[in-house]
Amino acid sequence: MRSESEMSNNSTNQQNNYPQPYPPQFADDEIDLRELWHAVWSRKWSIVLITALVMSVALVYALNQKNYYKAQVVLASAQGEGKSAGLAAQFGGLASLAGINIGGGGASDTGTAIAILQSRKFGERFIQENNLKPVLFADSWDKNKQAWIAKSPSVLASIKNIVSPASNEATPGYQRESLAPNEPSLWNAYKRFKGIVSVAEDKKSGFITLSVEFIDPVLAAKWATQMVKDINAQMKEQSLTEAQRSNAYLEQQLKKTSLAEVKQSIYQMMEANIKTMMLANTSEDVVFKTIDPAVVPEEKSKPKRALIMAVAMVLGLMLGIFWALIRNVINKEPDGLKE
């Protein structure tokens, strides 16, 4: 028979083996969903007010944004890459010795044309030839007086001039652009023009899409069409110049050599240059062929006001709930002060 003391000790040991409840200091760390819901629901009108305030600001912003329209041109390469590659394989060595590029040995004319379209030189030339400054900076141009409007500098611009004043000293070898009073520079015009023009190439199909996004849909379509004409004209002129220079060099080399095989190769290269000049003179689509021409868009591309309002509503709700939870923590009495 066990004594009562031994039985009491055994019962005490068994109780000690059972999991003990969390200490009181950690019991309040558990998340009480009912408490969170009560904190949010008790301040529901404040959350609604914050959400409405954020949506009102977003609505004012969305309504003040101008509508932009995107005109697109779908292009395809007009180059005969197979014939060019075959010619390069046959006479590539001789042409390289003569310093002549007959194609197929590097970047194609299509890749070169895309790079030119995206270049600063082409953009600035397009702006100057079409007199786009008054259109790009319409808020600074007075149509009636045909003059630029003088604007007072913003606070940020004034601070910037104080911190780092612009130097009026001309850089040696650099000629500054001649500007009318208050006229924006060509540099700033290109920065704005670059933001409305984009060129994308589909690597699988090989099609190129030229997009112009502007507040005037008619001008957007007009500029997209004109840019394709300009790049074809520029590549045509470049192709003719290179072919003529190549033939002039080949004629000189023809007079210096007496080998029949070399003469035959030179004649064939000259024939290829003549064909290039004939194709360039008989076709306007030298490098790009228009598959889908630009049309005046009827639907705006941006701003997406419905999306702006949806994001504003979600953001307003999140801010309102966050504020309600913070207020609940601040107003909650510390446990140590409870009686």
Short mmCIF file of C-alpha atoms in Angstrom, two decimals:
data_model
loop_
_atom_site.label_atom_id
_atom_site.label_comp_id
_atom_site.label_asym_id
_atom_site.label_seq_id
_atom_site.Cartn_x
_atom_site.Cartn_y
_atom_site.Cartn_z
CA MET A 1 0.00 0.00 0.00
CA ARG A 2 1.28 3.44 -0.91
CA SER A 3 1.21 6.18 1.57
CA GLU A 4 -0.84 9.30 1.02
CA SER A 5 2.32 11.39 0.65
CA GLU A 6 3.61 9.20 -2.19
CA MET A 7 0.25 9.38 -3.98
CA SER A 8 0.18 13.15 -3.68
CA ASN A 9 3.73 13.38 -5.07
CA ASN A 10 2.80 11.16 -8.03
CA SER A 11 -0.23 13.27 -8.81
CA THR A 12 1.92 16.39 -8.62
CA ASN A 13 4.46 14.89 -11.04
CA GLN A 14 1.70 13.93 -13.49
CA GLN A 15 0.35 17.45 -13.42
CA ASN A 16 3.80 18.80 -14.13
CA ASN A 17 4.07 16.57 -17.23
CA TYR A 18 0.96 18.10 -18.86
CA PRO A 19 1.49 21.17 -21.14
CA GLN A 20 1.20 24.33 -19.16
CA PRO A 21 -0.91 27.25 -20.42
CA TYR A 22 0.79 30.31 -21.98
CA PRO A 23 2.14 32.76 -19.43
CA PRO A 24 -0.16 35.74 -18.91
CA GLN A 25 2.34 38.13 -20.48
CA PHE A 26 2.11 36.24 -23.86
CA ALA A 27 -1.62 35.57 -23.84
CA ASP A 28 -2.48 39.00 -25.26
CA ASP A 29 -0.13 38.56 -28.25
CA GLU A 30 -2.66 36.38 -30.06
CA ILE A 31 -4.64 38.11 -32.84
CA ASP A 32 -8.27 38.48 -32.00
CA LEU A 33 -10.17 38.74 -35.30
CA ARG A 34 -13.32 39.82 -33.52
CA GLU A 35 -11.45 42.70 -31.94
CA LEU A 36 -9.99 43.75 -35.32
CA TRP A 37 -13.41 43.59 -36.95
CA HIS A 38 -14.88 45.63 -34.11
CA ALA A 39 -12.10 48.24 -34.45
CA VAL A 40 -12.74 48.53 -38.20
CA TRP A 41 -16.53 48.49 -37.97
CA SER A 42 -16.66 51.03 -35.16
CA ARG A 43 -14.79 53.49 -37.40
CA LYS A 44 -16.51 52.58 -40.66
CA TRP A 45 -17.62 56.14 -41.40
CA SER A 46 -14.08 57.41 -40.97
CA ILE A 47 -12.88 54.75 -43.41
CA VAL A 48 -15.60 55.77 -45.87
CA LEU A 49 -14.57 59.41 -45.50
CA ILE A 50 -10.88 58.66 -46.14
CA THR A 51 -11.75 56.50 -49.15
CA ALA A 52 -14.01 59.23 -50.56
CA LEU A 53 -11.26 61.82 -50.04
CA VAL A 54 -8.66 59.73 -51.90
CA MET A 55 -11.11 59.02 -54.73
CA SER A 56 -11.97 62.72 -54.99
CA VAL A 57 -8.31 63.61 -55.43
CA ALA A 58 -7.94 60.84 -58.02
CA LEU A 59 -11.07 62.05 -59.85
CA VAL A 60 -9.73 65.60 -60.08
CA TYR A 61 -6.40 64.26 -61.35
CA ALA A 62 -8.06 61.97 -63.91
CA LEU A 63 -10.35 64.69 -65.25
CA ASN A 64 -7.48 67.14 -65.65
CA GLN A 65 -5.46 64.71 -67.76
CA LYS A 66 -5.62 65.20 -71.52
CA ASN A 67 -6.79 62.41 -73.78
CA TYR A 68 -4.06 60.78 -75.83
CA TYR A 69 -4.62 58.84 -79.06
CA LYS A 70 -2.26 56.24 -80.53
CA ALA A 71 -1.77 55.83 -84.27
CA GLN A 72 0.15 52.76 -85.45
CA VAL A 73 1.81 51.64 -88.66
CA VAL A 74 2.69 47.97 -89.20
CA LEU A 75 5.74 47.53 -91.42
CA ALA A 76 7.60 44.66 -93.04
CA SER A 77 11.12 44.49 -94.37
CA ALA A 78 11.38 45.21 -98.09
CA GLN A 79 14.89 43.75 -98.36
CA GLY A 80 15.87 40.73 -100.47
CA GLU A 81 18.11 39.22 -97.81
CA GLY A 82 18.60 35.92 -99.65
CA LYS A 83 20.05 37.56 -102.77
CA SER A 84 22.19 39.87 -100.65
CA ALA A 85 23.55 36.99 -98.59
CA GLY A 86 24.37 34.97 -101.72
CA LEU A 87 26.24 37.86 -103.25
CA ALA A 88 28.15 38.43 -100.04
CA ALA A 89 29.13 34.76 -99.87
CA GLN A 90 30.39 34.81 -103.47
CA PHE A 91 32.29 38.10 -103.42
CA GLY A 92 32.60 38.89 -99.72
CA GLY A 93 36.37 38.44 -99.66
CA LEU A 94 37.02 40.63 -102.67
CA ALA A 95 34.58 43.27 -101.47
CA SER A 96 36.19 43.38 -98.04
CA LEU A 97 39.60 43.94 -99.65
CA ALA A 98 38.09 46.79 -101.64
CA GLY A 99 36.41 48.23 -98.55
CA ILE A 100 32.92 47.70 -99.93
CA ASN A 101 29.93 46.36 -98.00
CA ILE A 102 27.55 44.43 -100.25
CA GLY A 103 25.31 43.18 -97.49
CA GLY A 104 24.90 39.94 -95.63
CA GLY A 105 28.01 40.46 -93.52
CA GLY A 106 26.55 42.49 -90.65
CA ALA A 107 23.41 44.20 -89.51
CA SER A 108 20.69 44.27 -92.14
CA ASP A 109 19.30 47.47 -93.61
CA THR A 110 16.12 46.89 -91.62
CA GLY A 111 18.03 46.92 -88.33
CA THR A 112 19.89 50.02 -89.45
CA ALA A 113 16.63 51.75 -90.36
CA ILE A 114 15.11 50.93 -86.95
CA ALA A 115 18.18 52.36 -85.24
CA ILE A 116 17.90 55.53 -87.35
CA LEU A 117 14.20 55.87 -86.48
CA GLN A 118 15.11 55.79 -82.78
CA SER A 119 18.09 58.10 -83.13
CA ARG A 120 18.28 61.68 -81.91
CA LYS A 121 19.50 62.89 -85.30
CA PHE A 122 16.41 61.60 -87.11
CA GLY A 123 14.07 62.95 -84.41
CA GLU A 124 15.58 66.43 -84.40
CA ARG A 125 15.56 66.53 -88.19
CA PHE A 126 11.89 65.50 -88.24
CA ILE A 127 11.04 68.22 -85.69
CA GLN A 128 12.82 70.91 -87.69
CA GLU A 129 11.47 69.93 -91.11
CA ASN A 130 7.87 69.78 -89.86
CA ASN A 131 8.14 72.75 -87.47
CA LEU A 132 6.85 70.76 -84.49
CA LYS A 133 8.02 73.01 -81.68
CA PRO A 134 4.83 75.11 -81.59
CA VAL A 135 2.82 71.87 -81.51
CA LEU A 136 4.90 70.10 -78.89
CA PHE A 137 4.98 73.22 -76.70
CA ALA A 138 1.48 74.48 -77.45
CA ASP A 139 1.10 75.94 -73.94
CA SER A 140 4.10 78.23 -74.60
CA TRP A 141 3.12 79.31 -78.12
CA ASP A 142 0.86 82.26 -78.96
CA LYS A 143 -0.90 81.44 -82.24
CA ASN A 144 -2.22 84.97 -82.74
CA LYS A 145 1.10 86.72 -82.25
CA GLN A 146 3.13 83.84 -83.69
CA ALA A 147 5.56 84.22 -80.82
CA TRP A 148 6.70 82.37 -77.74
CA ILE A 149 5.09 83.28 -74.43
CA ALA A 150 7.34 84.41 -71.61
CA LYS A 151 6.76 82.32 -68.49
CA SER A 152 7.96 83.00 -65.00
CA PRO A 153 10.22 80.22 -63.74
CA SER A 154 8.77 77.78 -61.24
CA VAL A 155 9.96 77.62 -57.62
CA LEU A 156 11.84 74.38 -58.33
CA ALA A 157 13.56 75.90 -61.37
CA SER A 158 14.53 79.00 -59.36
CA ILE A 159 16.08 76.87 -56.61
CA LYS A 160 17.92 74.80 -59.23
CA ASN A 161 19.38 77.95 -60.82
CA ILE A 162 20.52 79.19 -57.42
CA VAL A 163 22.16 75.89 -56.48
CA SER A 164 23.76 75.25 -59.90
CA PRO A 165 23.56 78.32 -62.13
CA ALA A 166 23.77 77.68 -65.86
CA SER A 167 27.04 78.68 -67.46
CA ASN A 168 26.85 81.16 -70.31
CA GLU A 169 30.33 80.32 -71.53
CA ALA A 170 30.32 78.56 -74.88
CA THR A 171 32.08 75.22 -75.07
CA PRO A 172 35.03 75.32 -77.49
CA GLY A 173 34.10 73.74 -80.80
CA TYR A 174 30.37 73.76 -80.01
CA GLN A 175 27.94 76.13 -81.69
CA ARG A 176 24.81 76.87 -79.67
CA GLU A 177 21.39 76.70 -81.29
CA SER A 178 20.03 80.05 -82.42
CA LEU A 179 16.75 80.52 -80.54
CA ALA A 180 14.07 83.20 -80.51
CA PRO A 181 13.16 84.81 -77.16
CA ASN A 182 11.56 82.20 -74.82
CA GLU A 183 11.84 79.47 -77.49
CA PRO A 184 12.48 75.96 -76.12
CA SER A 185 15.63 74.30 -77.34
CA LEU A 186 15.74 71.46 -79.84
CA TRP A 187 17.13 69.26 -77.05
CA ASN A 188 13.95 69.74 -74.98
CA ALA A 189 11.77 69.33 -78.07
CA TYR A 190 13.36 65.97 -78.85
CA LYS A 191 12.90 64.81 -75.24
CA ARG A 192 9.19 65.49 -75.54
CA PHE A 193 8.98 63.99 -79.03
CA LYS A 194 10.78 60.84 -77.90
CA GLY A 195 8.08 60.28 -75.29
CA ILE A 196 5.31 60.06 -77.89
CA VAL A 197 7.07 57.87 -80.50
CA SER A 198 7.95 54.19 -80.07
CA VAL A 199 9.24 51.45 -82.38
CA ALA A 200 8.72 47.76 -81.57
CA GLU A 201 9.91 44.75 -83.56
CA ASP A 202 8.33 41.29 -83.34
CA LYS A 203 11.26 38.87 -83.38
CA LYS A 204 9.08 35.93 -84.48
CA SER A 205 7.17 37.48 -87.38
CA GLY A 206 9.69 40.18 -88.23
CA PHE A 207 7.00 42.89 -88.38
CA ILE A 208 7.81 46.37 -87.05
CA THR A 209 5.20 48.56 -85.37
CA LEU A 210 5.70 52.33 -85.33
CA SER A 211 3.44 54.05 -82.80
CA VAL A 212 2.76 57.75 -82.28
CA GLU A 213 0.73 58.75 -79.23
CA PHE A 214 -0.45 62.36 -79.08
CA ILE A 215 -3.36 64.51 -77.92
CA ASP A 216 -4.35 65.22 -81.54
CA PRO A 217 -5.37 61.96 -83.31
CA VAL A 218 -5.06 63.51 -86.77
CA LEU A 219 -1.50 64.67 -86.15
CA ALA A 220 -0.60 61.30 -84.61
CA ALA A 221 -1.63 59.46 -87.79
CA LYS A 222 0.00 62.09 -90.00
CA TRP A 223 3.33 61.91 -88.18
CA ALA A 224 3.41 58.11 -88.22
CA THR A 225 2.86 58.05 -91.98
CA GLN A 226 5.38 60.82 -92.61
CA MET A 227 8.07 59.12 -90.52
CA VAL A 228 7.83 55.98 -92.65
CA LYS A 229 8.17 58.07 -95.83
CA ASP A 230 11.15 59.94 -94.40
CA ILE A 231 13.07 56.84 -93.32
CA ASN A 232 12.49 55.19 -96.72
CA ALA A 233 13.66 58.35 -98.48
CA GLN A 234 16.73 58.60 -96.27
CA MET A 235 17.65 54.94 -96.78
CA LYS A 236 17.05 55.34 -100.53
CA GLU A 237 19.44 58.28 -100.69
CA GLN A 238 22.00 56.41 -98.62
CA SER A 239 21.71 53.30 -100.80
CA LEU A 240 22.16 55.30 -104.01
CA THR A 241 25.15 57.17 -102.62
CA GLU A 242 26.87 53.98 -101.48
CA ALA A 243 26.21 52.21 -104.80
CA GLN A 244 27.55 55.14 -106.83
CA ARG A 245 30.64 55.45 -104.64
CA SER A 246 31.17 51.69 -104.87
CA ASN A 247 30.95 51.72 -108.66
CA ALA A 248 33.35 54.65 -108.89
CA TYR A 249 35.89 52.74 -106.85
CA LEU A 250 35.37 49.53 -108.86
CA GLU A 251 35.92 51.42 -112.13
CA GLN A 252 39.26 52.63 -110.83
CA GLN A 253 40.28 49.12 -109.79
CA LEU A 254 39.13 47.75 -113.15
CA LYS A 255 41.68 49.93 -114.94
CA LYS A 256 44.50 48.75 -112.68
CA THR A 257 44.03 44.99 -112.99
CA SER A 258 44.74 42.73 -115.93
CA LEU A 259 43.50 39.44 -114.43
CA ALA A 260 40.43 38.13 -116.21
CA GLU A 261 38.97 36.51 -113.10
CA VAL A 262 39.26 39.69 -111.05
CA LYS A 263 37.72 41.72 -113.86
CA GLN A 264 34.81 39.29 -114.05
CA SER A 265 34.19 39.62 -110.31
CA ILE A 266 34.35 43.42 -110.50
CA TYR A 267 31.85 43.45 -113.38
CA GLN A 268 29.43 41.31 -111.39
CA MET A 269 29.71 43.59 -108.35
CA MET A 270 29.14 46.62 -110.53
CA GLU A 271 26.09 44.87 -111.99
CA ALA A 272 24.77 44.29 -108.46
CA ASN A 273 25.25 47.99 -107.65
CA ILE A 274 23.41 48.99 -110.81
CA LYS A 275 20.52 46.73 -109.84
CA THR A 276 20.47 48.34 -106.39
CA MET A 277 20.25 51.81 -107.94
CA MET A 278 17.49 50.70 -110.31
CA LEU A 279 15.42 49.25 -107.47
CA ALA A 280 15.95 52.35 -105.35
CA ASN A 281 14.85 54.64 -108.18
CA THR A 282 11.77 52.62 -109.12
CA SER A 283 10.38 51.95 -105.63
CA GLU A 284 9.54 54.21 -102.70
CA ASP A 285 9.51 51.32 -100.20
CA VAL A 286 13.26 50.85 -100.09
CA VAL A 287 13.59 49.39 -96.60
CA PHE A 288 10.05 49.32 -95.12
CA LYS A 289 6.88 48.11 -96.81
CA THR A 290 3.64 49.26 -95.19
CA ILE A 291 1.37 46.36 -94.23
CA ASP A 292 -1.20 48.26 -92.19
CA PRO A 293 -1.20 52.06 -92.71
CA ALA A 294 -1.91 54.52 -89.93
CA VAL A 295 -5.51 55.66 -89.50
CA VAL A 296 -6.90 58.42 -87.32
CA PRO A 297 -7.73 56.72 -83.98
CA GLU A 298 -11.21 57.31 -82.60
CA GLU A 299 -10.64 55.85 -79.12
CA LYS A 300 -8.23 57.30 -76.61
CA SER A 301 -5.29 55.23 -75.41
CA LYS A 302 -4.82 57.04 -72.11
CA PRO A 303 -5.55 58.05 -69.42
CA LYS A 304 -7.47 54.99 -68.22
CA ARG A 305 -9.75 56.84 -65.83
CA ALA A 306 -11.71 53.77 -64.70
CA LEU A 307 -8.46 52.07 -63.68
CA ILE A 308 -7.29 55.21 -61.86
CA MET A 309 -10.53 55.33 -59.85
CA ALA A 310 -10.38 51.60 -59.03
CA VAL A 311 -6.81 51.91 -57.75
CA ALA A 312 -7.78 55.01 -55.76
CA MET A 313 -10.70 53.16 -54.12
CA VAL A 314 -8.47 50.25 -53.06
CA LEU A 315 -5.79 52.62 -51.81
CA GLY A 316 -8.39 54.66 -49.88
CA LEU A 317 -9.78 51.54 -48.22
CA MET A 318 -6.32 50.36 -47.23
CA LEU A 319 -5.43 53.76 -45.76
CA GLY A 320 -8.75 53.93 -43.90
CA ILE A 321 -8.38 50.45 -42.38
CA PHE A 322 -4.78 51.16 -41.43
CA TRP A 323 -5.84 54.39 -39.72
CA ALA A 324 -8.63 52.59 -37.86
CA LEU A 325 -6.23 49.92 -36.55
CA ILE A 326 -3.69 52.52 -35.48
CA ARG A 327 -6.40 54.45 -33.62
CA ASN A 328 -7.50 51.23 -31.95
CA VAL A 329 -3.96 50.55 -30.69
CA ILE A 330 -3.56 54.12 -29.45
CA ASN A 331 -6.92 54.15 -27.62
CA LYS A 332 -6.44 50.69 -26.13
CA GLU A 333 -5.59 50.89 -22.42
CA PRO A 334 -2.37 49.05 -21.43
CA ASP A 335 -2.94 45.85 -19.50
CA GLY A 336 -0.60 46.85 -16.74
CA LEU A 337 -2.80 49.84 -15.85
CA LYS A 338 -5.97 47.80 -15.56
CA GLU A 339 -7.28 47.30 -12.02
#
